[in-house]
Amino acid sequence: RFSSSFPDEWVSVYMGGQYYLPGDPAYKKEVPWTDKRVRQALNIAVNRDELLKTVFAGRATLAVVSAFTPQSEGWSPKFESRFRELYAYNPEKAKQLLKEAGYGPGKLNLKLWAFSEPGESEGPAIADALAIYFRNVGINAEVEVLDYAKIRAAFRKKEIHCCLYPNIIGWRPSEQAVRGAWHSKGTTHAYVHPFIEKTFDTLTNTVDQQKRNQLLESIGTHLQEEFADIPLFWFANEVFANPKVVGSWTYPGIAAGRSTHFELIKPVE
């Protein structure tokens, strides 16, 4: 088994209906997770350590904020310390936050949409595990496995207010990741907010590297502090080869493609 030098895919759980730009007709206040307390409760209801050992057999690392790794423009070590402070598993606190938001035991209903694709089969297992964690804090959680085309159409049309959905996404430069997932002109509309809109528009007109890092870090900080989604894990690209033939292979995983640098494959001597 050969692994990429860097993690190249992350999995997070996205919460539909987060369209916070003023005047957006798609915004519906009655969507429970438009309340930050609910988003935080959903995050701290998840036992990430247990999920890592079970669904991913320990072959992953924590994602402390979606899309960002130490290799990313705008990365900050503060992401890691803030994650430990804000996202620690705490089901009792999750129950309290839900109660404060008006959702006592059995009062919050949600649906988890799941799908699987070639090479990305973990979605349904993740959804099943999350449903158990959510039920443990008094949420009525239901899992529905759908074709990805239906889920994609729903989030692109901003018609996914009902549901949360885990998605596995390949690493990409920070600017591209923000534009695609969290900007109004992107396709995903995972969390569209005035702060990100304004900051990203400034970023696209900025060439100074220090300023770009500051702008992207502020976007990552906002996503993290607002519990915009449920970040779970990063994992490396893995390739199986005959150990009697292939001796070594070093490749980054985050180049233009996941399995690359075939010229660096060395045969067994």
CSV table of C-alpha atoms in Angstrom, one decimal:
chain,number,residue,atom,x,y,z
A,1,ARG,CA,0.0,0.0,0.0
A,2,PHE,CA,1.3,3.4,-1.0
A,3,SER,CA,0.0,6.7,0.4
A,4,SER,CA,0.3,10.3,-0.8
A,5,SER,CA,2.7,12.5,1.2
A,6,PHE,CA,-0.1,14.8,2.1
A,7,PRO,CA,-3.8,14.3,2.8
A,8,ASP,CA,-5.8,15.0,-0.3
A,9,GLU,CA,-9.4,14.6,0.6
A,10,TRP,CA,-11.6,15.8,3.4
A,11,VAL,CA,-15.0,14.9,4.6
A,12,SER,CA,-17.4,17.3,6.3
A,13,VAL,CA,-21.1,17.3,6.9
A,14,TYR,CA,-22.9,20.3,5.4
A,15,MET,CA,-26.2,21.8,6.7
A,16,GLY,CA,-28.6,22.9,4.0
A,17,GLY,CA,-30.4,26.2,4.1
A,18,GLN,CA,-27.6,28.5,5.2
A,19,TYR,CA,-28.2,31.4,2.9
A,20,TYR,CA,-27.6,34.5,5.0
A,21,LEU,CA,-27.2,37.2,2.4
A,22,PRO,CA,-29.8,40.0,3.1
A,23,GLY,CA,-32.8,39.6,0.9
A,24,ASP,CA,-32.1,36.1,-0.3
A,25,PRO,CA,-35.5,34.5,-0.8
A,26,ALA,CA,-34.0,31.1,-0.2
A,27,TYR,CA,-33.3,31.9,3.5
A,28,LYS,CA,-35.8,30.4,5.9
A,29,LYS,CA,-35.5,31.3,9.5
A,30,GLU,CA,-37.4,28.2,10.6
A,31,VAL,CA,-34.5,25.9,9.5
A,32,PRO,CA,-33.2,24.8,12.9
A,33,TRP,CA,-29.5,25.2,12.2
A,34,THR,CA,-29.8,28.8,11.2
A,35,ASP,CA,-29.4,29.1,15.0
A,36,LYS,CA,-25.7,28.9,15.9
A,37,ARG,CA,-26.5,27.1,19.1
A,38,VAL,CA,-27.9,24.2,17.1
A,39,ARG,CA,-24.9,24.1,14.8
A,40,GLN,CA,-22.6,24.0,17.7
A,41,ALA,CA,-24.7,21.3,19.4
A,42,LEU,CA,-24.5,19.1,16.2
A,43,ASN,CA,-20.8,19.5,16.2
A,44,ILE,CA,-20.1,18.6,19.8
A,45,ALA,CA,-22.6,15.7,19.7
A,46,VAL,CA,-20.2,13.8,17.4
A,47,ASN,CA,-17.5,11.6,18.9
A,48,ARG,CA,-14.8,12.1,16.3
A,49,ASP,CA,-12.3,9.8,17.9
A,50,GLU,CA,-14.7,6.9,17.9
A,51,LEU,CA,-15.8,7.7,14.3
A,52,LEU,CA,-12.2,7.8,13.2
A,53,LYS,CA,-11.5,4.3,14.7
A,54,THR,CA,-14.6,2.7,13.3
A,55,VAL,CA,-15.6,4.1,9.9
A,56,PHE,CA,-12.0,5.0,8.9
A,57,ALA,CA,-10.1,2.3,10.8
A,58,GLY,CA,-7.8,5.0,12.1
A,59,ARG,CA,-6.5,5.9,8.7
A,60,ALA,CA,-7.3,9.6,8.8
A,61,THR,CA,-6.6,12.8,10.7
A,62,LEU,CA,-8.9,15.4,12.2
A,63,ALA,CA,-10.2,18.2,9.9
A,64,VAL,CA,-10.2,21.2,12.2
A,65,VAL,CA,-11.8,23.5,9.6
A,66,SER,CA,-13.1,22.4,6.2
A,67,ALA,CA,-10.8,22.9,3.2
A,68,PHE,CA,-7.7,24.1,5.1
A,69,THR,CA,-4.5,22.1,5.8
A,70,PRO,CA,-1.0,23.3,6.8
A,71,GLN,CA,-0.3,23.3,3.1
A,72,SER,CA,-3.1,25.7,2.4
A,73,GLU,CA,-2.9,29.5,1.8
A,74,GLY,CA,-4.3,31.1,4.9
A,75,TRP,CA,-3.6,28.2,7.3
A,76,SER,CA,-3.1,29.2,10.9
A,77,PRO,CA,-2.0,27.0,13.9
A,78,LYS,CA,-4.8,28.8,15.8
A,79,PHE,CA,-7.2,26.6,13.9
A,80,GLU,CA,-6.0,23.6,15.8
A,81,SER,CA,-6.2,25.2,19.3
A,82,ARG,CA,-9.5,26.8,18.6
A,83,PHE,CA,-10.9,23.4,17.4
A,84,ARG,CA,-9.9,21.7,20.6
A,85,GLU,CA,-11.6,24.5,22.5
A,86,LEU,CA,-14.9,24.7,20.6
A,87,TYR,CA,-15.4,21.2,19.1
A,88,ALA,CA,-14.6,18.8,21.9
A,89,TYR,CA,-17.1,15.9,22.2
A,90,ASN,CA,-19.6,17.0,24.9
A,91,PRO,CA,-23.1,15.4,24.5
A,92,GLU,CA,-24.4,17.0,27.8
A,93,LYS,CA,-23.4,20.5,26.6
A,94,ALA,CA,-25.1,19.6,23.2
A,95,LYS,CA,-28.3,18.8,25.0
A,96,GLN,CA,-28.1,22.1,26.9
A,97,LEU,CA,-27.5,24.1,23.7
A,98,LEU,CA,-30.4,22.5,22.0
A,99,LYS,CA,-32.7,23.2,25.0
A,100,GLU,CA,-31.6,26.8,25.0
A,101,ALA,CA,-32.5,27.0,21.3
A,102,GLY,CA,-36.0,25.6,21.9
A,103,TYR,CA,-35.3,22.0,21.0
A,104,GLY,CA,-35.8,19.8,24.0
A,105,PRO,CA,-35.6,16.0,23.7
A,106,GLY,CA,-37.5,14.8,20.6
A,107,LYS,CA,-38.3,18.4,19.4
A,108,LEU,CA,-35.7,18.5,16.6
A,109,ASN,CA,-36.2,16.5,13.5
A,110,LEU,CA,-33.6,16.2,10.8
A,111,LYS,CA,-32.7,14.1,7.9
A,112,LEU,CA,-29.2,13.0,6.8
A,113,TRP,CA,-28.9,12.5,3.0
A,114,ALA,CA,-26.1,10.1,2.1
A,115,PHE,CA,-24.6,8.9,-1.1
A,116,SER,CA,-21.6,6.9,-2.3
A,117,GLU,CA,-19.4,7.1,-5.4
A,118,PRO,CA,-16.5,5.1,-6.7
A,119,GLY,CA,-13.6,5.5,-4.3
A,120,GLU,CA,-15.8,7.4,-1.9
A,121,SER,CA,-18.0,4.8,-0.3
A,122,GLU,CA,-18.0,6.0,3.3
A,123,GLY,CA,-21.0,8.4,3.1
A,124,PRO,CA,-23.8,6.1,4.2
A,125,ALA,CA,-21.7,4.7,7.1
A,126,ILE,CA,-20.9,8.3,8.2
A,127,ALA,CA,-24.5,9.2,8.1
A,128,ASP,CA,-25.6,6.2,10.1
A,129,ALA,CA,-23.0,7.0,12.8
A,130,LEU,CA,-24.0,10.6,13.0
A,131,ALA,CA,-27.7,9.6,13.3
A,132,ILE,CA,-26.8,7.6,16.4
A,133,TYR,CA,-24.8,10.5,17.9
A,134,PHE,CA,-27.7,12.9,17.2
A,135,ARG,CA,-30.3,10.5,18.7
A,136,ASN,CA,-28.1,10.3,21.8
A,137,VAL,CA,-28.7,14.0,22.4
A,138,GLY,CA,-32.4,13.9,21.8
A,139,ILE,CA,-32.6,14.6,18.1
A,140,ASN,CA,-34.9,12.6,15.8
A,141,ALA,CA,-32.4,11.8,13.0
A,142,GLU,CA,-33.3,9.8,9.9
A,143,VAL,CA,-30.9,8.6,7.2
A,144,GLU,CA,-31.9,8.4,3.5
A,145,VAL,CA,-29.5,7.1,0.9
A,146,LEU,CA,-29.9,8.9,-2.5
A,147,ASP,CA,-28.2,9.2,-5.8
A,148,TYR,CA,-25.6,12.0,-5.7
A,149,ALA,CA,-27.3,13.7,-8.7
A,150,LYS,CA,-30.4,14.4,-6.6
A,151,ILE,CA,-28.3,15.8,-3.7
A,152,ARG,CA,-26.2,17.9,-6.0
A,153,ALA,CA,-29.2,19.4,-7.7
A,154,ALA,CA,-30.8,20.3,-4.4
A,155,PHE,CA,-27.8,22.2,-3.1
A,156,ARG,CA,-27.1,23.9,-6.4
A,157,LYS,CA,-30.7,25.1,-6.6
A,158,LYS,CA,-30.6,26.0,-2.9
A,159,GLU,CA,-33.5,23.6,-2.1
A,160,ILE,CA,-31.8,21.5,0.6
A,161,HIS,CA,-33.3,23.2,3.7
A,162,CYS,CA,-34.4,19.8,5.0
A,163,CYS,CA,-31.1,18.0,5.4
A,164,LEU,CA,-27.5,17.5,6.3
A,165,TYR,CA,-25.2,15.6,4.0
A,166,PRO,CA,-21.7,14.3,4.3
A,167,ASN,CA,-19.5,15.0,1.3
A,168,ILE,CA,-15.9,13.9,0.5
A,169,ILE,CA,-14.1,16.6,-1.4
A,170,GLY,CA,-10.6,16.7,-2.9
A,171,TRP,CA,-8.0,19.3,-1.7
A,172,ARG,CA,-7.8,22.4,-3.7
A,173,PRO,CA,-6.2,25.9,-3.3
A,174,SER,CA,-8.0,27.9,-0.6
A,175,GLU,CA,-9.3,30.5,-3.0
A,176,GLN,CA,-10.9,27.9,-5.2
A,177,ALA,CA,-12.4,26.1,-2.2
A,178,VAL,CA,-14.0,29.2,-0.8
A,179,ARG,CA,-15.4,30.3,-4.1
A,180,GLY,CA,-16.9,26.9,-4.8
A,181,ALA,CA,-18.4,26.2,-1.4
A,182,TRP,CA,-19.1,29.4,0.4
A,183,HIS,CA,-19.5,32.3,-2.1
A,184,SER,CA,-22.8,33.2,-3.7
A,185,LYS,CA,-21.4,32.7,-7.2
A,186,GLY,CA,-20.2,29.2,-6.4
A,187,THR,CA,-22.1,26.1,-7.0
A,188,THR,CA,-22.5,24.5,-3.6
A,189,HIS,CA,-24.0,27.3,-1.4
A,190,ALA,CA,-22.9,25.4,1.7
A,191,TYR,CA,-22.8,28.5,3.9
A,192,VAL,CA,-23.3,31.9,2.2
A,193,HIS,CA,-22.6,34.8,4.6
A,194,PRO,CA,-22.0,38.6,4.1
A,195,PHE,CA,-18.7,38.4,5.9
A,196,ILE,CA,-17.3,35.7,3.6
A,197,GLU,CA,-18.8,37.4,0.6
A,198,LYS,CA,-17.1,40.7,1.3
A,199,THR,CA,-13.8,39.2,2.4
A,200,PHE,CA,-13.6,36.9,-0.6
A,201,ASP,CA,-14.3,39.7,-3.0
A,202,THR,CA,-11.5,41.6,-1.4
A,203,LEU,CA,-9.2,38.6,-1.7
A,204,THR,CA,-9.8,38.3,-5.5
A,205,ASN,CA,-8.4,41.8,-5.9
A,206,THR,CA,-5.4,41.2,-3.6
A,207,VAL,CA,-1.9,40.1,-4.8
A,208,ASP,CA,0.1,40.8,-1.6
A,209,GLN,CA,0.8,37.4,-0.1
A,210,GLN,CA,0.7,38.5,3.5
A,211,LYS,CA,-2.7,40.2,3.0
A,212,ARG,CA,-4.0,37.2,1.1
A,213,ASN,CA,-3.0,34.9,4.0
A,214,GLN,CA,-4.7,37.3,6.5
A,215,LEU,CA,-8.0,37.4,4.4
A,216,LEU,CA,-8.1,33.6,4.0
A,217,GLU,CA,-7.3,33.0,7.6
A,218,SER,CA,-10.2,35.3,8.6
A,219,ILE,CA,-12.5,33.3,6.4
A,220,GLY,CA,-11.3,30.0,8.0
A,221,THR,CA,-11.7,31.6,11.5
A,222,HIS,CA,-15.3,32.7,10.7
A,223,LEU,CA,-16.3,29.2,9.4
A,224,GLN,CA,-14.8,27.6,12.5
A,225,GLU,CA,-16.3,30.0,15.1
A,226,GLU,CA,-19.7,30.0,13.4
A,227,PHE,CA,-19.8,26.2,13.2
A,228,ALA,CA,-20.7,26.6,9.5
A,229,ASP,CA,-20.5,22.8,9.0
A,230,ILE,CA,-19.3,19.7,10.7
A,231,PRO,CA,-15.7,19.1,9.8
A,232,LEU,CA,-14.6,15.5,10.3
A,233,PHE,CA,-11.4,14.1,8.7
A,234,TRP,CA,-8.6,14.4,6.1
A,235,PHE,CA,-7.3,11.3,4.6
A,236,ALA,CA,-4.5,10.4,2.1
A,237,ASN,CA,-4.8,8.9,-1.3
A,238,GLU,CA,-3.9,5.2,-1.2
A,239,VAL,CA,-2.9,2.9,-4.0
A,240,PHE,CA,-2.3,-0.8,-3.7
A,241,ALA,CA,0.5,-2.4,-5.8
A,242,ASN,CA,2.3,-5.7,-5.9
A,243,PRO,CA,5.1,-5.4,-3.3
A,244,LYS,CA,7.2,-7.8,-5.4
A,245,VAL,CA,7.3,-5.3,-8.2
A,246,VAL,CA,6.9,-1.8,-6.8
A,247,GLY,CA,9.5,-0.8,-4.2
A,248,SER,CA,8.6,2.8,-3.5
A,249,TRP,CA,6.5,5.6,-4.8
A,250,THR,CA,6.5,9.2,-3.5
A,251,TYR,CA,3.8,11.5,-4.6
A,252,PRO,CA,2.1,14.5,-3.0
A,253,GLY,CA,-1.6,13.8,-3.5
A,254,ILE,CA,-2.4,17.5,-3.8
A,255,ALA,CA,-1.0,18.0,-7.3
A,256,ALA,CA,-3.2,18.2,-10.4
A,257,GLY,CA,-4.8,14.9,-9.6
A,258,ARG,CA,-4.6,12.5,-6.7
A,259,SER,CA,-2.3,9.7,-8.0
A,260,THR,CA,0.5,11.5,-9.8
A,261,HIS,CA,4.3,11.5,-10.3
A,262,PHE,CA,4.4,8.1,-11.8
A,263,GLU,CA,7.9,8.7,-13.0
A,264,LEU,CA,8.9,8.4,-9.3
A,265,ILE,CA,7.8,4.8,-9.0
A,266,LYS,CA,10.8,2.7,-8.2
A,267,PRO,CA,10.9,-1.0,-8.8
A,268,VAL,CA,12.1,-3.6,-6.3
A,269,GLU,CA,15.8,-4.1,-6.7
